[in-house]
PDB file of C-alpha atoms in Angstrom:
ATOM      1  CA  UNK L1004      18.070   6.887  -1.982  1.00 44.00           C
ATOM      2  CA  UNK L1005      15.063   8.058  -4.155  1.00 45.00           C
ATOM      3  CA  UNK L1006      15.366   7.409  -7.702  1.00 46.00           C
ATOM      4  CA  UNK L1007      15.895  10.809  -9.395  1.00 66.00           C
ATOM      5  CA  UNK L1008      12.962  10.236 -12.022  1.00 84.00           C
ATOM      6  CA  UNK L1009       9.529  10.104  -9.867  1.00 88.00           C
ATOM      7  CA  UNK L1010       8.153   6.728 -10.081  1.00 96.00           C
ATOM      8  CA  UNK L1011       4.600   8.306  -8.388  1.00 98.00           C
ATOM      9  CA  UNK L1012       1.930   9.684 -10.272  1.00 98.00           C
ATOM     10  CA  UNK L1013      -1.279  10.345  -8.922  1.00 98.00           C
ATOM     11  CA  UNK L1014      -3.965   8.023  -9.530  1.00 98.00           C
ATOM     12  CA  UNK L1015      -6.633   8.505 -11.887  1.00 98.00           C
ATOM     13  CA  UNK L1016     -10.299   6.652 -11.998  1.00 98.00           C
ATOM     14  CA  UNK L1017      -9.377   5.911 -15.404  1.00 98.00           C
ATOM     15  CA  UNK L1018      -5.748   4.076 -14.017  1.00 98.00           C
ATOM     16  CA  UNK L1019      -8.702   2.275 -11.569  1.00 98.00           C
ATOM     17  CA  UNK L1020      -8.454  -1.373 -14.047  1.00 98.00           C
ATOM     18  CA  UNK L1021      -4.890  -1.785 -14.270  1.00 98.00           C
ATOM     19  CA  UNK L1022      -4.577  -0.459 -10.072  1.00 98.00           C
ATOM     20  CA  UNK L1023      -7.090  -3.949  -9.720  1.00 98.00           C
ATOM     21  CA  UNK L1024      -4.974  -6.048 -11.993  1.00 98.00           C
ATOM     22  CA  UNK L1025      -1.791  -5.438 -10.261  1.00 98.00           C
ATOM     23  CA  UNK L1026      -3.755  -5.637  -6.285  1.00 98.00           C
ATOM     24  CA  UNK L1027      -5.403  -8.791  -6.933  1.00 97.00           C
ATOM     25  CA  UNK L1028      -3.078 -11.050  -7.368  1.00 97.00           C
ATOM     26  CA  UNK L1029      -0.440  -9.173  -5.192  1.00 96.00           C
ATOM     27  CA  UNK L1030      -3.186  -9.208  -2.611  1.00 96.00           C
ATOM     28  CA  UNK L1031      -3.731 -13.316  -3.197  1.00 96.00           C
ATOM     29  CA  UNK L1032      -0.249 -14.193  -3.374  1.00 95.00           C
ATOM     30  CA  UNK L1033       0.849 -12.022   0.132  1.00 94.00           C
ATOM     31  CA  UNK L1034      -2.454 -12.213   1.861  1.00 95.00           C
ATOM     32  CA  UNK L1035      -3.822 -15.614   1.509  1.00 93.00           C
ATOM     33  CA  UNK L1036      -2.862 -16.528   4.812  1.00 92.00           C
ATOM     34  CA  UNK L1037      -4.773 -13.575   5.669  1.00 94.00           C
ATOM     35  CA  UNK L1038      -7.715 -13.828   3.099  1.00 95.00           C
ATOM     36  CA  UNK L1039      -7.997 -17.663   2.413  1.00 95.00           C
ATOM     37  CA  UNK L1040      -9.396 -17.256  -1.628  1.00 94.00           C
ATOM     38  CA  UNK L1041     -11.987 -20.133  -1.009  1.00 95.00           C
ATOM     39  CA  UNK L1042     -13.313 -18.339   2.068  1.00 95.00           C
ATOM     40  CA  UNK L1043     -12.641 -14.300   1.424  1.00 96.00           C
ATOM     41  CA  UNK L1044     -12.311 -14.468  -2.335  1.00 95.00           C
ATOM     42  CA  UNK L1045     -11.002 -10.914  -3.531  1.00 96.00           C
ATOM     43  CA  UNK L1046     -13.420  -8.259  -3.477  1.00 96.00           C
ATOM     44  CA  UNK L1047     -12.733  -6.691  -6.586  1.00 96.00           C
ATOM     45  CA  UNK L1048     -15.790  -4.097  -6.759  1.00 96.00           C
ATOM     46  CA  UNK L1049     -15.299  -3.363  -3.313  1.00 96.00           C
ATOM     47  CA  UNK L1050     -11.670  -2.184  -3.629  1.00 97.00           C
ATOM     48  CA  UNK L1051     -12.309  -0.597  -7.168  1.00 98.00           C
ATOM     49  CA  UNK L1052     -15.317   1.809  -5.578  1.00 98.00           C
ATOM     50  CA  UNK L1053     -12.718   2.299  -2.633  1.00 98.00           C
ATOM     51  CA  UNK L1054     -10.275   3.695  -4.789  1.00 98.00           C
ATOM     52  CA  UNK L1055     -12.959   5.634  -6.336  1.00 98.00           C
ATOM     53  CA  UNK L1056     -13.871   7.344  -3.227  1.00 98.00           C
ATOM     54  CA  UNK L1057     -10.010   7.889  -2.192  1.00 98.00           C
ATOM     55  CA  UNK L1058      -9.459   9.684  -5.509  1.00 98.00           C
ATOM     56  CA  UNK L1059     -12.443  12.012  -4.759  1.00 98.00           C
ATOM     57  CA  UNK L1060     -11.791  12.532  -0.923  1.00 98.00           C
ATOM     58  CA  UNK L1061      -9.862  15.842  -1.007  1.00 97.00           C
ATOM     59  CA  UNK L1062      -7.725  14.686   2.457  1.00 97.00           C
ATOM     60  CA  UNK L1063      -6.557  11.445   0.198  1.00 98.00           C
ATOM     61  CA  UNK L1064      -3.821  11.238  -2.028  1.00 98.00           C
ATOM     62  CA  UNK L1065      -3.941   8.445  -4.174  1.00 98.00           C
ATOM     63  CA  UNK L1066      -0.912   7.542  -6.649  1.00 98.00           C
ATOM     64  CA  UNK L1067       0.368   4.565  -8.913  1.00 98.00           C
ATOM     65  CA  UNK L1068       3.541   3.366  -8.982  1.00 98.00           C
ATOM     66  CA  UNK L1069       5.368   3.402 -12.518  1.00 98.00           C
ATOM     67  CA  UNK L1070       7.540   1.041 -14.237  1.00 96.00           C
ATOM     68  CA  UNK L1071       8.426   2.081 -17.722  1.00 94.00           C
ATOM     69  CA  UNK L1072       5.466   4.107 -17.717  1.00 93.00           C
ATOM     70  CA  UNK L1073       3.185   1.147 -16.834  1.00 97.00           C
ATOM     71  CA  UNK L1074       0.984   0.818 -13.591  1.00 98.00           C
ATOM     72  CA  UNK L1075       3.167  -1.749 -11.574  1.00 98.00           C
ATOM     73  CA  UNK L1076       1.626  -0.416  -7.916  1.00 98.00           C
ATOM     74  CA  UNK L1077       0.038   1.987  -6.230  1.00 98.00           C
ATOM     75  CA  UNK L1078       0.271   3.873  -3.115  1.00 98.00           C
ATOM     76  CA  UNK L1079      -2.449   6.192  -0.802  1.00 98.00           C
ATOM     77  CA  UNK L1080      -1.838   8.275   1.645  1.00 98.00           C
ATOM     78  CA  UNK L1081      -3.836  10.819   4.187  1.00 98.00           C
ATOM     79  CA  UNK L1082      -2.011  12.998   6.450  1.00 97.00           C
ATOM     80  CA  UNK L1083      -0.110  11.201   8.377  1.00 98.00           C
ATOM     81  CA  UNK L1084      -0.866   7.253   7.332  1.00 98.00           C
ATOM     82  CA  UNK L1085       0.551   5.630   4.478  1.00 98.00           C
ATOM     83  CA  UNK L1086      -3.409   3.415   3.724  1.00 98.00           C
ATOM     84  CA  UNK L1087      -2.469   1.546   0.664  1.00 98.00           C
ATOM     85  CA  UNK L1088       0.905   0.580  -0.579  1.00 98.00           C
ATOM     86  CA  UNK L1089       1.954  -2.166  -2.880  1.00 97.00           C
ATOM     87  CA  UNK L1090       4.002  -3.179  -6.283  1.00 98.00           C
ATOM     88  CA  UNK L1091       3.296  -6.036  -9.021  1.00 98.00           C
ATOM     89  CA  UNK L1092       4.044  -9.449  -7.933  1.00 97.00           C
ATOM     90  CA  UNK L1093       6.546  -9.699 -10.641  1.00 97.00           C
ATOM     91  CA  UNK L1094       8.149  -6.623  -9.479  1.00 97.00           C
ATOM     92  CA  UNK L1095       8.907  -8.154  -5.545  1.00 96.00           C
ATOM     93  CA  UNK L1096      12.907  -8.192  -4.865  1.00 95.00           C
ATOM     94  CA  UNK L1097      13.330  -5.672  -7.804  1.00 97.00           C
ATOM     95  CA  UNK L1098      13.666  -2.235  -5.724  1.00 97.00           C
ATOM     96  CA  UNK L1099      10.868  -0.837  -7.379  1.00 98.00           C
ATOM     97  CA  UNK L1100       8.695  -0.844  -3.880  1.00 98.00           C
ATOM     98  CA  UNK L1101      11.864   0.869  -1.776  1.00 97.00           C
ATOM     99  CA  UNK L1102      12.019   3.449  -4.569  1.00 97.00           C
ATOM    100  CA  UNK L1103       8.487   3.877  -4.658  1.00 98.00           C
ATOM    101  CA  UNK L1104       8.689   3.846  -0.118  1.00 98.00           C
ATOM    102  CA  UNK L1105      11.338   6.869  -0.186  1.00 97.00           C
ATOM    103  CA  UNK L1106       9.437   8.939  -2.671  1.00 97.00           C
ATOM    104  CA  UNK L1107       6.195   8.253  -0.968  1.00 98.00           C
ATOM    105  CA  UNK L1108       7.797   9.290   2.424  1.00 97.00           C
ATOM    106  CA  UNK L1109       9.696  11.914   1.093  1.00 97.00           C
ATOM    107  CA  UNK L1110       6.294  13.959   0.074  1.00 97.00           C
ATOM    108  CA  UNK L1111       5.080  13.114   3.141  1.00 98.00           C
ATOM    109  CA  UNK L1112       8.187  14.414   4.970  1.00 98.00           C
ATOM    110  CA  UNK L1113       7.707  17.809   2.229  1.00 97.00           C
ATOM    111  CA  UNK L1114       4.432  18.402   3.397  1.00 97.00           C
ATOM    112  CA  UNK L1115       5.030  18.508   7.386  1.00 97.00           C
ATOM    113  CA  UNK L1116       4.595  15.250   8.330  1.00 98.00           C
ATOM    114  CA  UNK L1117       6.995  14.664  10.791  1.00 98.00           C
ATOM    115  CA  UNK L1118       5.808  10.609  11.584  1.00 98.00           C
ATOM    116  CA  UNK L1119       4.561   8.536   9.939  1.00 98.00           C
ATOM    117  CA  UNK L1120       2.103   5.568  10.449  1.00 98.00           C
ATOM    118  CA  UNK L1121       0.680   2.858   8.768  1.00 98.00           C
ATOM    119  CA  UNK L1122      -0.927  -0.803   9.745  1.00 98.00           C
ATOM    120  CA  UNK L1123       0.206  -4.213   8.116  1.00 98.00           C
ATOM    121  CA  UNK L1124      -1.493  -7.796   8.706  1.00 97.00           C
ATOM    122  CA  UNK L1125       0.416  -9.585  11.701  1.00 97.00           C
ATOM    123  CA  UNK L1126      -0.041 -12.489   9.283  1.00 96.00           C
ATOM    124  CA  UNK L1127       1.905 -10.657   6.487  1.00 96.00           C
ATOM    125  CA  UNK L1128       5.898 -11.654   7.118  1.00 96.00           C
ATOM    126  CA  UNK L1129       6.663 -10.578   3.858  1.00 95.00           C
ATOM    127  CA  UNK L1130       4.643  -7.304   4.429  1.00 96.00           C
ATOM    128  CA  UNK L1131       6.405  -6.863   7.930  1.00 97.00           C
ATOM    129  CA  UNK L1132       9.901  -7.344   7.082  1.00 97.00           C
ATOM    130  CA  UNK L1133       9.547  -4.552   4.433  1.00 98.00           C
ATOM    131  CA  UNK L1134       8.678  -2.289   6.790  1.00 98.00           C
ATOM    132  CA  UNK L1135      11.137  -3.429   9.456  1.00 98.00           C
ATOM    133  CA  UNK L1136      13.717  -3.192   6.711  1.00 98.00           C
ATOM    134  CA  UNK L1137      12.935   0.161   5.811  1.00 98.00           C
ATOM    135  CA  UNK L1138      13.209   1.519   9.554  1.00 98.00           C
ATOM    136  CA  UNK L1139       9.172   1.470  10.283  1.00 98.00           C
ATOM    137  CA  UNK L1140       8.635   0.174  14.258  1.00 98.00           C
ATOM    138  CA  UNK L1141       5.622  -2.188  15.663  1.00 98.00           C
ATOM    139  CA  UNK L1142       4.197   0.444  18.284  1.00 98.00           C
ATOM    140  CA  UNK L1143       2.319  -2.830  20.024  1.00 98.00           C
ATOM    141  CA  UNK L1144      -0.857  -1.354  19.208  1.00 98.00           C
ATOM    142  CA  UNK L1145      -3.311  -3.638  17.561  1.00 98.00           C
ATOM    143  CA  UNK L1146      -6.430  -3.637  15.825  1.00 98.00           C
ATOM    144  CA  UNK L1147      -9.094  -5.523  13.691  1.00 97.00           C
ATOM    145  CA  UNK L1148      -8.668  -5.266  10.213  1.00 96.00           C
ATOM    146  CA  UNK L1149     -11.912  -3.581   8.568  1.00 94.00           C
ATOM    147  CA  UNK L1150     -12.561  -6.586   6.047  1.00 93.00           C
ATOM    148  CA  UNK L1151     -13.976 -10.416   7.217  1.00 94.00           C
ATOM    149  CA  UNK L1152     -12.293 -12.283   8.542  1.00 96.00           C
ATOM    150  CA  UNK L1153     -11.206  -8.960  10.695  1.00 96.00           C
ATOM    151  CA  UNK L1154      -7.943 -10.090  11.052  1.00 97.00           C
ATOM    152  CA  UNK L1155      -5.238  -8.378  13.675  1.00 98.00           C
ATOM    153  CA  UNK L1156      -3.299  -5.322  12.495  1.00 98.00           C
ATOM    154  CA  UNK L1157      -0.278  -4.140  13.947  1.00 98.00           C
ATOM    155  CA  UNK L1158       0.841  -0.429  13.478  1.00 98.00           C
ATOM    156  CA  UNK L1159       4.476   0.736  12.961  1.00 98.00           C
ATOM    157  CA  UNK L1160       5.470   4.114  12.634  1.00 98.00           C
ATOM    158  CA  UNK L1161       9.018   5.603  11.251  1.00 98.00           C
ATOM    159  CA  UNK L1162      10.067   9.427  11.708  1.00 98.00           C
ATOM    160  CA  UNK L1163      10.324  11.565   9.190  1.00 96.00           C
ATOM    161  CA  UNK L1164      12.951  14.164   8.308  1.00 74.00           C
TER     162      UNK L1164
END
């Protein structure tokens, strides 16, 4: 059940700093199977000029995740795809990122979309099992992710409504 204060604001360039000091290590600690650090190091500038361009796109809605009024995630969507979605390490097994997932898909669901879709790293269990959890379904279609080492995506999808 959604919390009944919104925990999503939309992103900011200004929230930009603390967005990269919540995704980096998130990104380490649940990706590093994914992006080994001493190989793929985080590519700070790259994500923080992504973000950049997501906030300007006008088909991209960008938001942060709140805790207390503090940036503890963030969140993107366009049309149909959920892009970006994470929480704080510190906040994982606190039910700040299934608060933050039925908001998110509840806009989504408020604005027409009727299913939704998003990719995780087949090398992300933790990832995977929070979508799984939350009723999203593998579709068996893969892909390369967009960042060396390219690694495989798989795409889930969940109704909405």
């Amino acid at each position: 059940m959604p919390s009944e204060t919104p925990i999503l604001r939309e992103m900011r360039i200004a929230d930009i700093p603390a967005v990269m000091a919540v995704q980096e290590p998130t990104s380490i600690a649940g990706l590093s199977d994914v992006f080994p650090q001493d190989e793929y190091p985080f590519p700070r500038d790259v994500l923080a000029d992504r973000w950049r361009a997501e906030i300007a796109a006008a088909d991209v809605e960008c938001f942060v995740i709140l805790r207390d009024d503090d940036i503890a995630g963030f969140a993107a969507v366009q049309a149909d795809e959920v892009k970006h979605f994470g929480v704080a390490v510190e906040e994982w097994g606190s039910g700040l990122a299934r608060q933050a997932h039925d908001e998110l898909v509840a806009r989504m669901a408020g604005a027409g979309v009727t299913k939704a879709w998003l990719c995780v790293y087949a090398a992300n269990p933790r990832g995977r099992a929070f979508w799984t959890n939350l009723g999203w379904t593998d579709t068996g279609e893969r892909s390369s992710g967009p960042m060396p080492p390219h690694a495989e995506l798989l795409t889930y999808e969940k109704a909405l409504g």
